[in-house]
XYZ file of C-alpha atoms in Angstrom:
622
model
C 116.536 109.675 96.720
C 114.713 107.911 94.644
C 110.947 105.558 95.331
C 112.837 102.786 95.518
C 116.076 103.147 97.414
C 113.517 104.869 100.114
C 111.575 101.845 100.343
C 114.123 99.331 100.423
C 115.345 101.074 103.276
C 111.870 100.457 105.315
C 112.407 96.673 104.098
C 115.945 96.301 105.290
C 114.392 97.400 108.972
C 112.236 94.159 108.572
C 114.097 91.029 108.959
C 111.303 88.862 107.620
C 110.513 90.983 104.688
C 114.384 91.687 104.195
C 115.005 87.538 103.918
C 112.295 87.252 101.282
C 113.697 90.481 99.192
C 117.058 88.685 99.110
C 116.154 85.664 98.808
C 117.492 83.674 95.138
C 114.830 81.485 93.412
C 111.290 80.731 93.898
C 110.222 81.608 97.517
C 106.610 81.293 99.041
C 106.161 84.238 101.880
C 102.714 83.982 104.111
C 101.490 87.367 104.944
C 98.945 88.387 107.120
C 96.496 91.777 106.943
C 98.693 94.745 107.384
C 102.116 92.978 106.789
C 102.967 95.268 103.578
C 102.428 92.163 101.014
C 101.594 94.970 98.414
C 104.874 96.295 99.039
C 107.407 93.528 99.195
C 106.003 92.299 95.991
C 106.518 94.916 93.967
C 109.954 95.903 95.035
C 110.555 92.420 94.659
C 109.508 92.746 90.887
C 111.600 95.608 90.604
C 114.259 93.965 91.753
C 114.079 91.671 89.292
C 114.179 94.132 86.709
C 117.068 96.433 87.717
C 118.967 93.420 88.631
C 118.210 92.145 84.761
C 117.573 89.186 86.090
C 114.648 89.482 83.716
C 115.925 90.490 80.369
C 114.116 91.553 77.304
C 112.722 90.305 75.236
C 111.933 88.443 78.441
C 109.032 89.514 81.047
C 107.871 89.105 84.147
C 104.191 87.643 84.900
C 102.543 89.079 87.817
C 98.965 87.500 88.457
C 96.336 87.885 90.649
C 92.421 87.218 91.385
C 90.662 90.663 90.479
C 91.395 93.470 87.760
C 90.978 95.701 91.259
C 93.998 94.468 92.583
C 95.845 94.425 89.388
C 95.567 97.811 88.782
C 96.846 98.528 92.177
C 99.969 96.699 91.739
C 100.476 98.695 88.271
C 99.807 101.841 90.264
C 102.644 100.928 92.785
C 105.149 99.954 90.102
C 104.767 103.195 88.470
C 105.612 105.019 91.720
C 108.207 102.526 91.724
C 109.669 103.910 87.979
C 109.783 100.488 86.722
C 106.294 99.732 85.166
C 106.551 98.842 81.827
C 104.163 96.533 79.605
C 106.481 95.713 77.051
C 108.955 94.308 80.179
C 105.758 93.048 82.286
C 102.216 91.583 82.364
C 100.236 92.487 84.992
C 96.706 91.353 85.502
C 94.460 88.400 86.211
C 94.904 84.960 85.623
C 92.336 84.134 82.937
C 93.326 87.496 80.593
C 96.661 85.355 81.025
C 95.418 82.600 80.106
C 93.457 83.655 77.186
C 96.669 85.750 75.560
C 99.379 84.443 76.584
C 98.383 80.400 76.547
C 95.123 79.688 74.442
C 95.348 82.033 71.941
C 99.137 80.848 70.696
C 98.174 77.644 70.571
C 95.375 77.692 68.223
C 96.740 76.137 65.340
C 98.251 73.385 67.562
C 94.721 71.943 69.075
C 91.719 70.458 67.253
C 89.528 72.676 65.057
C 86.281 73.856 67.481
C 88.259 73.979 70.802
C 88.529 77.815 70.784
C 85.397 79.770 69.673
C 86.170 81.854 66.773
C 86.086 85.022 67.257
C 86.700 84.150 71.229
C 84.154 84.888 73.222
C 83.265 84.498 76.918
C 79.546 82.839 77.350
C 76.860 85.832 78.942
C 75.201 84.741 82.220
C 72.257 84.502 80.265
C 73.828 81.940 77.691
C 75.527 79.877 81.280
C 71.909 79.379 82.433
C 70.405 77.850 79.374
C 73.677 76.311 79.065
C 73.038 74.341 82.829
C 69.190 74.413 82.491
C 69.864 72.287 78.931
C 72.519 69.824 81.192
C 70.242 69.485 84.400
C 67.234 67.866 81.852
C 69.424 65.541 80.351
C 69.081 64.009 84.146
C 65.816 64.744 84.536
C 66.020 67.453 86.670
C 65.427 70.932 86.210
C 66.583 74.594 86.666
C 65.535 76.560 89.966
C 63.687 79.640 90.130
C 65.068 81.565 92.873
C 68.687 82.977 92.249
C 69.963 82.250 95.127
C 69.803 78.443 94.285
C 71.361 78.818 90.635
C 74.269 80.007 92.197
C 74.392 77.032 93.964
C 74.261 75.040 91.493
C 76.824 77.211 89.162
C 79.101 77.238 92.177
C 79.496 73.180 93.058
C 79.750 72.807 88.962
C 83.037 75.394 89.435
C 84.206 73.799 92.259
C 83.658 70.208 90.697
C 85.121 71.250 87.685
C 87.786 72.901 89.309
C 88.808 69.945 91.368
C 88.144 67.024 90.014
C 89.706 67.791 86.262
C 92.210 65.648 84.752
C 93.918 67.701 82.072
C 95.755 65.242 80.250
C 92.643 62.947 79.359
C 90.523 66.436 79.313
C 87.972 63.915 81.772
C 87.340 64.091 85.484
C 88.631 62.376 88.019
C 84.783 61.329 89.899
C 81.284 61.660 88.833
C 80.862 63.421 92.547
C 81.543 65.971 94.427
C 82.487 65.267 98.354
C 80.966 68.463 99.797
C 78.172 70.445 97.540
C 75.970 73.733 98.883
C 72.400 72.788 100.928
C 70.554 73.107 97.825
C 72.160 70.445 95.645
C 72.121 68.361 98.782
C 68.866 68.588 98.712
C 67.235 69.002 95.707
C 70.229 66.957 93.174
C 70.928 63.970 94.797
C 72.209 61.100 92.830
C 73.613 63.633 90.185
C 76.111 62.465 88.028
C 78.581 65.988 88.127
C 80.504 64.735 85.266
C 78.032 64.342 82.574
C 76.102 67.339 83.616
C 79.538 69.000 83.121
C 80.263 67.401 79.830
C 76.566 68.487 78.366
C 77.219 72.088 80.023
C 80.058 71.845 77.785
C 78.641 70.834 74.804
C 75.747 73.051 74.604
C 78.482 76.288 75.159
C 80.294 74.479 72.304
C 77.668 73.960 70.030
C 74.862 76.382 71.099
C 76.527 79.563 71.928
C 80.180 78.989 70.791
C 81.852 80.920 73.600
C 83.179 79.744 76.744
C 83.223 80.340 80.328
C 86.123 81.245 82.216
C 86.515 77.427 84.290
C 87.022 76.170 80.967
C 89.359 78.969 80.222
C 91.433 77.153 83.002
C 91.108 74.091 82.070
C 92.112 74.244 78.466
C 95.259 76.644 79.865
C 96.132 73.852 82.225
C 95.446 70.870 79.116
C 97.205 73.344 76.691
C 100.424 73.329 79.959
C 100.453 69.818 80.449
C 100.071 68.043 76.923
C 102.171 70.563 74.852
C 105.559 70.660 76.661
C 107.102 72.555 73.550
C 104.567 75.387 73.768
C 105.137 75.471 77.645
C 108.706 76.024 77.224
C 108.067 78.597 74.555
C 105.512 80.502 77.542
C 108.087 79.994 80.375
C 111.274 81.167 78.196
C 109.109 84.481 77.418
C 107.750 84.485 81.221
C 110.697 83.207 83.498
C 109.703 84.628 86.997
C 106.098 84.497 87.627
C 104.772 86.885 90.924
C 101.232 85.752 92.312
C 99.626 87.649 95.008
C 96.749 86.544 96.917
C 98.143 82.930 95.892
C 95.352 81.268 98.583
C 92.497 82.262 96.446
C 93.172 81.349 92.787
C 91.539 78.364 91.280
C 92.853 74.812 91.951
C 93.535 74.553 88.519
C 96.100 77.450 88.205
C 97.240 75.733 91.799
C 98.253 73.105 89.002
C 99.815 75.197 86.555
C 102.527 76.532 88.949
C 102.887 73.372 90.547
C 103.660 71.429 87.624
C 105.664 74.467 85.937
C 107.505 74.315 89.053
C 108.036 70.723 89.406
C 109.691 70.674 85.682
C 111.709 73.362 87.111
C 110.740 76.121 84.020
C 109.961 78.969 85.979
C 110.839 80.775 89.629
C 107.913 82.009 91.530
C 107.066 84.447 94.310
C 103.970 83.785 95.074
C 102.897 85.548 98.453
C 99.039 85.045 100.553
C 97.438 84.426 103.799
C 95.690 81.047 104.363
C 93.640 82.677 106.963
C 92.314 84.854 104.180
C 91.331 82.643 101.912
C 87.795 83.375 101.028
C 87.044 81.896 97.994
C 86.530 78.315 99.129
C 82.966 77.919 98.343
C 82.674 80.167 95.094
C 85.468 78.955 93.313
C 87.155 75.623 94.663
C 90.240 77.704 96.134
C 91.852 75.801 99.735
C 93.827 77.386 102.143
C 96.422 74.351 102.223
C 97.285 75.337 98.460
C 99.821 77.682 99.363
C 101.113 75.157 101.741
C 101.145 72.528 99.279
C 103.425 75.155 96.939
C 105.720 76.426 99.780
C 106.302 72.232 100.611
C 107.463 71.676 96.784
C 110.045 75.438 96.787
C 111.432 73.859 99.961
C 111.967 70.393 98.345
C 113.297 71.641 94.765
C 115.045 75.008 96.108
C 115.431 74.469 99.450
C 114.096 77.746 100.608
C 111.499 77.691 103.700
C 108.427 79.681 103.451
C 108.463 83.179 105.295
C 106.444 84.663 107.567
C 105.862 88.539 107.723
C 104.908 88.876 111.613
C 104.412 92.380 111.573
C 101.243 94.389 111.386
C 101.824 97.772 109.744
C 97.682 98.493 109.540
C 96.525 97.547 113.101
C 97.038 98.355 116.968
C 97.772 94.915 118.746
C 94.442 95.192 120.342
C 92.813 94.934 117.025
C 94.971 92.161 115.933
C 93.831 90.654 119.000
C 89.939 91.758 118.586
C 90.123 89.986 115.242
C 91.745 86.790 116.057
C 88.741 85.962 118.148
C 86.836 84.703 115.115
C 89.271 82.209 114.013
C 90.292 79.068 115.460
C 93.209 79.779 116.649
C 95.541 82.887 117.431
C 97.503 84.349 114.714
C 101.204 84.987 115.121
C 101.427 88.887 113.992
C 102.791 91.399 116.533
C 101.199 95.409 116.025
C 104.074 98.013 114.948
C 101.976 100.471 115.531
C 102.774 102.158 119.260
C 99.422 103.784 120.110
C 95.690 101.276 120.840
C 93.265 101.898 118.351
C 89.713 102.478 119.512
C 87.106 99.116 118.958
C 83.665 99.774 120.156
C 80.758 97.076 119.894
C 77.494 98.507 119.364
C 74.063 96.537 119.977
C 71.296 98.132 118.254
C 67.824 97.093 119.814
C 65.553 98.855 118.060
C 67.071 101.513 116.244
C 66.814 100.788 111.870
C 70.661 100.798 110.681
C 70.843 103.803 108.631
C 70.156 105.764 112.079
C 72.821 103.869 113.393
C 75.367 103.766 110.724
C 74.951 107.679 109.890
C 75.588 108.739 113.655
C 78.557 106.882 113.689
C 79.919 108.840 110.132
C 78.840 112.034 111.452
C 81.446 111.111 114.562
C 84.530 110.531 112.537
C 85.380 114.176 112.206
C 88.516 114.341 109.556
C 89.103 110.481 109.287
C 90.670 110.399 105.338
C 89.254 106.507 104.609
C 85.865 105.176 105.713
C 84.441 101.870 105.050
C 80.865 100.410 105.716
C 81.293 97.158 104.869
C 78.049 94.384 104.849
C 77.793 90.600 104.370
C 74.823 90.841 101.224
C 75.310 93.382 98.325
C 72.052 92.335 97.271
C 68.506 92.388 99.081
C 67.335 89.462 100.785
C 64.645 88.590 103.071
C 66.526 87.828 105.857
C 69.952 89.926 105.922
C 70.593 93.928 105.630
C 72.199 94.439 102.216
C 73.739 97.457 100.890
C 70.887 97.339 97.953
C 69.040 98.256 101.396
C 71.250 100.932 103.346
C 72.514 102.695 100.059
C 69.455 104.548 99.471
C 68.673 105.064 102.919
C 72.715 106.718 103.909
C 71.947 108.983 101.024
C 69.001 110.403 102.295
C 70.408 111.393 105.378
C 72.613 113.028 102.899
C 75.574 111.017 103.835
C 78.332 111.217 100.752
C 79.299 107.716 99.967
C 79.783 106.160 96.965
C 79.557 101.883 96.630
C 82.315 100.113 95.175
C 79.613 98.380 92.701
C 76.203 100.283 92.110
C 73.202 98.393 92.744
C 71.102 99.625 90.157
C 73.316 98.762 87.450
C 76.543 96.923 88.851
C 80.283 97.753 87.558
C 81.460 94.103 87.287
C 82.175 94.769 83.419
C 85.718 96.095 82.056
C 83.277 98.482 79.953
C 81.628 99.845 83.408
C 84.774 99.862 84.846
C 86.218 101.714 82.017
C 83.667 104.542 81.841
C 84.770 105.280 85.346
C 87.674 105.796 84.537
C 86.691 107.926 81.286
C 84.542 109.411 84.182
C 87.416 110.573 85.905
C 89.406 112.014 83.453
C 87.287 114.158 82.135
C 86.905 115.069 85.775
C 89.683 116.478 86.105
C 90.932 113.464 88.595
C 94.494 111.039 88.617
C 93.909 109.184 85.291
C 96.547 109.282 82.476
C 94.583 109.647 79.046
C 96.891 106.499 77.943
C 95.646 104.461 80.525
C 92.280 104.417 78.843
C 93.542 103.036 75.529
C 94.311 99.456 75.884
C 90.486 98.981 76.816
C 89.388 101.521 73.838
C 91.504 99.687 71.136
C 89.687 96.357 72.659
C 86.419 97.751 72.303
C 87.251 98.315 68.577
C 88.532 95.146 68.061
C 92.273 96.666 67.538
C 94.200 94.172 69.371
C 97.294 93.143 67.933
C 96.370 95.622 64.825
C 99.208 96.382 62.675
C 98.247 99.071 61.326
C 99.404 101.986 63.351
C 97.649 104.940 61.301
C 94.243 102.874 61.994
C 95.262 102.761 65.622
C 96.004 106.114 65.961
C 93.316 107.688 64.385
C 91.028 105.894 66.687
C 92.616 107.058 69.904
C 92.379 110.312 68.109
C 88.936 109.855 67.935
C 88.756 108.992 71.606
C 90.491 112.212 72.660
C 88.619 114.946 70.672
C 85.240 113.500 71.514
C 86.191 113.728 75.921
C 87.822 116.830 74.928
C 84.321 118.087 74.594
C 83.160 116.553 77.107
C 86.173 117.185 80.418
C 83.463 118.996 82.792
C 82.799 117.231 86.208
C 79.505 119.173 86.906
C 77.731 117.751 83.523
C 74.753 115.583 84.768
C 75.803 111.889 84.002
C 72.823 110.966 82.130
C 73.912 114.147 79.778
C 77.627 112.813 79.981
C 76.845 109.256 78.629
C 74.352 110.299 76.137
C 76.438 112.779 74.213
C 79.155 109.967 74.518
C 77.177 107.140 72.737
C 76.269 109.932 69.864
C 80.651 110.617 69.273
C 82.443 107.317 70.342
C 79.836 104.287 71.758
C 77.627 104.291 69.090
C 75.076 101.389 68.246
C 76.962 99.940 65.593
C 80.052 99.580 67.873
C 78.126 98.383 71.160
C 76.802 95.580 68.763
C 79.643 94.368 67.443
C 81.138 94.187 70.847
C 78.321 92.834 71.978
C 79.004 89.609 69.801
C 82.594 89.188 71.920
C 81.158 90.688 75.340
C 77.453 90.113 76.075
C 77.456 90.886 79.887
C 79.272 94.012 78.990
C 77.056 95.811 76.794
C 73.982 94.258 78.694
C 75.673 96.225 81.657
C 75.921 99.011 79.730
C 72.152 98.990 78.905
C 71.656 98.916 82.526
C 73.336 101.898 83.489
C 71.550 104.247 80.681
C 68.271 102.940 82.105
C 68.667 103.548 85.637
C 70.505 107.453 84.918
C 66.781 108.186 83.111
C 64.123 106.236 85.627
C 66.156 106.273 89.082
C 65.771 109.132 91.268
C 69.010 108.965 92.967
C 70.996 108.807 89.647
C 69.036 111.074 88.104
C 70.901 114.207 89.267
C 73.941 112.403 89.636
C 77.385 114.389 88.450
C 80.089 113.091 86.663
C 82.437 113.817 88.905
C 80.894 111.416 91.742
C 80.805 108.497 88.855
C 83.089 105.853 89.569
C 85.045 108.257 92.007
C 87.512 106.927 94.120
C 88.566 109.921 96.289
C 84.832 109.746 98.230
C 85.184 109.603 102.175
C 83.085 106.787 102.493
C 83.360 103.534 100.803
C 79.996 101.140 100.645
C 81.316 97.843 100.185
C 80.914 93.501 100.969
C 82.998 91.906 103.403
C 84.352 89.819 100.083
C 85.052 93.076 98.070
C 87.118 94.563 101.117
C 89.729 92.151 100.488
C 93.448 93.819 100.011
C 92.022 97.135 101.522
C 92.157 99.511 104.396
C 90.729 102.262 106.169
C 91.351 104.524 109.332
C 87.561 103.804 110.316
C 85.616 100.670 109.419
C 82.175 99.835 110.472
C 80.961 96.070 110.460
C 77.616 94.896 110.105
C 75.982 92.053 111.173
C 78.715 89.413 111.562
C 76.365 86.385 111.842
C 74.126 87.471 108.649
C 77.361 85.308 107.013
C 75.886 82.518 105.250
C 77.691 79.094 106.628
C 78.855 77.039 103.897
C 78.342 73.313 104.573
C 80.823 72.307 101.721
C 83.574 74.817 103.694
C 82.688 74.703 107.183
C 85.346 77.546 108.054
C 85.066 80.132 105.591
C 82.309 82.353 107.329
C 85.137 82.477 110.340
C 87.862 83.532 107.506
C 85.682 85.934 105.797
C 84.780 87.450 109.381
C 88.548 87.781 110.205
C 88.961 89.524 106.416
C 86.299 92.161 108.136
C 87.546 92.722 111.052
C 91.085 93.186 110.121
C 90.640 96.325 107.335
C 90.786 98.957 110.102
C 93.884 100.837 111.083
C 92.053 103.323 114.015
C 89.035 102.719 114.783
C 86.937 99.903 114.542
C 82.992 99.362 115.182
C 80.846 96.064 114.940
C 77.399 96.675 114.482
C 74.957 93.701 115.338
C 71.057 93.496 115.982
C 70.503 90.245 117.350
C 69.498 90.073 120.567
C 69.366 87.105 123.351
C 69.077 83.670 122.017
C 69.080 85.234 118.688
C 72.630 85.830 118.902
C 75.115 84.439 116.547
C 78.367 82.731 116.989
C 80.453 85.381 116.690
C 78.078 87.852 118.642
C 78.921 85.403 121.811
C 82.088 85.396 120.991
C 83.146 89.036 120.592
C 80.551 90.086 123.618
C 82.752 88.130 125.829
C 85.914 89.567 124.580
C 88.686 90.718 127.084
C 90.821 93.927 124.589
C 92.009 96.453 125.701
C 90.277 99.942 124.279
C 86.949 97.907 123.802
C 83.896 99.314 124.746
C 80.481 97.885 124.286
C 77.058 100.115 123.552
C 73.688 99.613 122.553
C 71.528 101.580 120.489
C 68.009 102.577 121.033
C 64.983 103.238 118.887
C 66.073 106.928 118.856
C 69.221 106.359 117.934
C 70.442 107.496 121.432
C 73.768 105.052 122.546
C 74.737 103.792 125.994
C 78.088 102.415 127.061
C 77.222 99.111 129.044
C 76.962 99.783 132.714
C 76.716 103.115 132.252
């Protein structure tokens, strides 16, 4: 029996998920933690495809937030049997808007709206780029980081929200709700000019752009060239979009209006309770409400509801519905009570704490540490702080992005995967091309002998080089000498700053930090490690048979989003499928709001412990 037929058998045992497989037209399905979103959407997309309701030279567009997630849903369709790039796009929303949206329309806007060659702006280039707008007002950049962001943030968010794409204007000079800092230190700002000499000095200055104003001119491109959007939504008829509550209000805008003119059917699927991107981005919860009222108006389909949990015990589904506001309506499928222990550490130091608890977990497959701050800060535990610490206890852990150099790049990310197959590990050597004929600038190259003797190039240079025990620093070294020489990492650089800056980064720290110095290949970028090191954000669309939570209350309240630490907490709290523990160091009237609120929590299989200075534990009461 084939993938598919054996999963479509699981979905026809789900009434809620069998209603929104069948269901004709655009449908919106909500779809809590656990509720096998991952699942329904890709056999819905296959669907689509055997059913040739999709039909080539047609395709289907699936989008979503992170290239993370995106390569997840690939991975699923190709269990599936019915991945295919020449039938499908699958990936994030501004690589869709870039090549599917901007790019064709070049000749049709006026000359100087796309940089050419098109490039995306480094950080570096952003912050001159918003130091240069704040002194046009008189007012000047911060010095701490942590205030930048701030700033960069409410410019997104005002940006995001207040854009009017046929005048290519805003709507206000204000935003409603901006973070503490600009409260304090910007008042009487006028957001749209500072956003209109942001965008001149990218323009002029740096000639790249940033990836808001990759939205924007999408959405402008959408909504003043009908004959071009017609031309997009005749190529791209059926458009899946997972996560749908955390995508930027202007692609909220795209579908809406795409919808509205009745060119395309969308599945869009997400969780308002999980939308966590409120304060970095501009995304709202009510979004996907707002799209599910419009499908119900034009199509007259109702939204769905998946009620069932197929992660969590019910008494973790009703452990984690403590932090929000009210209960949600998912019921467990799971028979057995999954263990949920809250652990007060007085005067124990985390690492103590956090290492005792991995040494417990015996053959457990998947375990996650996950932590509010990836970064150090004065006040909150980050994992900048615990990483070090885990590995001297000679824990084996590996963190989803490295401190010491980061892996938010696609060239980062890449090398892992190069990492991996020359490893030995589950990559397919034709998985690493479409990045490798990027990097040399081969995209939509005609020449196929030019093409191929570069990925020829590629293979016989990791031929050399498949042997997991190397030393990294060895690794990468005798790979810049065959494939990622200067000349190349400079002429990318031109296209990708951040990237090859990142790059930089990591050669450094394998030569001057101790704990990458010795580092194999085979634990770069590995995915098969026992225990993940991650942010509450980054564990988003994940799950593990053990997850350990620290420090609830070190969430940062947002004043512009009053509910997203309580979201973000439920995000947390709901990755676990066995065993749960919340770790939290506050003590009397130090205690945080959710600290009060889980201590005084009535679930069954809950057990509460605290921690001394020797690491010893004592169940309360005891």
């Amino acid at each position: 029996m084939s993938e598919y037929l054996k999963r479509l058998g699981k979905i026809e045992q789900d009434n809620n998920q069998r209603a929104a497989f069948y269901s004709e037209g655009s449908q919106v399905v909500i779809a809590g933690p656990g509720s096998g979103k991952t699942y329904l959407l890709t056999m819905k997309m296959a669907k689509a495809l055997l059913e040739e309701k999709v039909r080539y030279p047609q395709k289907i567009a699936c989008i979503t937030f992170s290239r993370q997630l995106a390569e997840k849903l690939v991975k699923e369709l190709r269990e599936l049997g019915v991945y295919d790039s020449e039938r499908m796009y699958v990936g994030t929303i501004h690589a869709f808007c870039i090549a599917e949206i901007i790019l064709p329309a070049v000749n049709l806007l006026p000359p100087g709206s796309i940089p050419e060659p098109f490039r995306i702006a480094s950080e570096k280039e952003r912050k001159d780029a918003l130091s240069q707008a704040l002194q046009k007002q008189g007012k000047s950049l911060p010095k701490k980081d942590g205030a930048i962001r701030d700033i960069e943030s409410d410019l997104d968010k005002f940006r995001r929200r207040c854009f009017q794409p046929e005048k290519k204007d805003f709507s206000s000079n204000s935003l409603a709700k901006v973070s503490d800092y600009s409260q304090r230190a910007l008042q009487g700002l006028d957001w749209s000019q500072l956003a209109g000499d942001y965008h001149a000095y990218l323009e002029r200055q740096v000639h790249g752009m940033d990836f808001v104003q990759i939205e924007m001119l999408a959405l402008h491109i959408l909504k003043t060239k009908p004959a071009l959007a017609r031309t997009l939504t005749a190529r791209y008829p059926w458009w899946f979009v997972d996560e749908f509550q955390d995508l930027s209000p202007l692609f909220h805008q795209m579908v809406m209006h795409l919808v509205e003119q009745q060119l395309i059917s969308v599945f869009a699927i997400g969780d308002p309770n999980q939308c966590i991107y409120e304060d970095l981005q501009g995304s709202k919860p009510e979004t996907i409400h707002e799209l599910s009222d419009t499908v119900e108006r034009l199509c007259q389909n109702h939204p769905i509801t998946l009620q069932k949990n197929y992660r969590s015990s019910q008494n973790l589904i009703e452990f984690s519905n403590l932090v929000l506001d009210s209960p949600t309506p998912y019921q467990s499928n799971q028979k057995h009570l999954a263990e949920i222990h809250y652990i007060q550490i007085k005067d124990c130091p985390y690492p103590q704490s956090v290492s005792q608890i991995l040494m417990e977990q015996g053959n457990d497959k998947h375990i996650a540490v996950l932590m509010s701050q990836r970064r150090k800060s004065q006040k909150v535990k980050s994992i900048e702080d615990l990483l070090p610490e885990l590995e001297r206890l000679g824990m084996d852990l590996r963190p989803d992005k490295d401190p010491d150099y980061g892996s938010n790049t696609e060239l980062i990310e890449w090398l892992e995967k190069v990492a991996q197959w020359c490893s030995g590990d589950e990559v397919y050597f034709y998985d690493l091309l479409p990045f490798w004929n990027s990097f040399c600038q081969l995209e939509g190259e005609s020449d196929n002998a030019k093409r191929l003797e570069i990925e020829r190039e590629l293979f016989h240079a990791l031929w050399t080089l498949r042997n997991g025990e190397m030393l990294l620093k060895d690794w990468l070294e005798q790979l810049c000498q065959a494939v990622l020489t200067s000349s190349r990492l400079e002429e990318y650089r031109r296209l990708r700053p951040d990237d090859v800056e990142e790059f930089e980064k990591l050669m450094a720290a394998v030569s001057t930090k101790e704990r990458l110095q010795n580092k194999a290949l085979h634990s770069f970028g590995k995915q098969k490690s026992q225990i993940l090191l991650t942010t509450f954000y980054s564990s988003k669309g994940l799950e593990f048979d053990t997850a350990i939570v620290i420090d609830l209350d070190s969430i940062r309240k947002s004043q512009s989003a009053p509910d997203l630490h309580k979201r973000l907490a439920y995000v947390a709290l709901s990755r676990a499928k066995s065993k749960l523990y919340v770790l939290d160091s506050k003590q009397g009237n130090l205690q945080g709001d959710f600290a009060k609120i889980l201590q005084g929590a009535s679930v069954e299989q809950l057990e509460f412990w605290t921690c001394d200075s020797q690491g010893k534990s004592t169940r309360r009461n005891e």
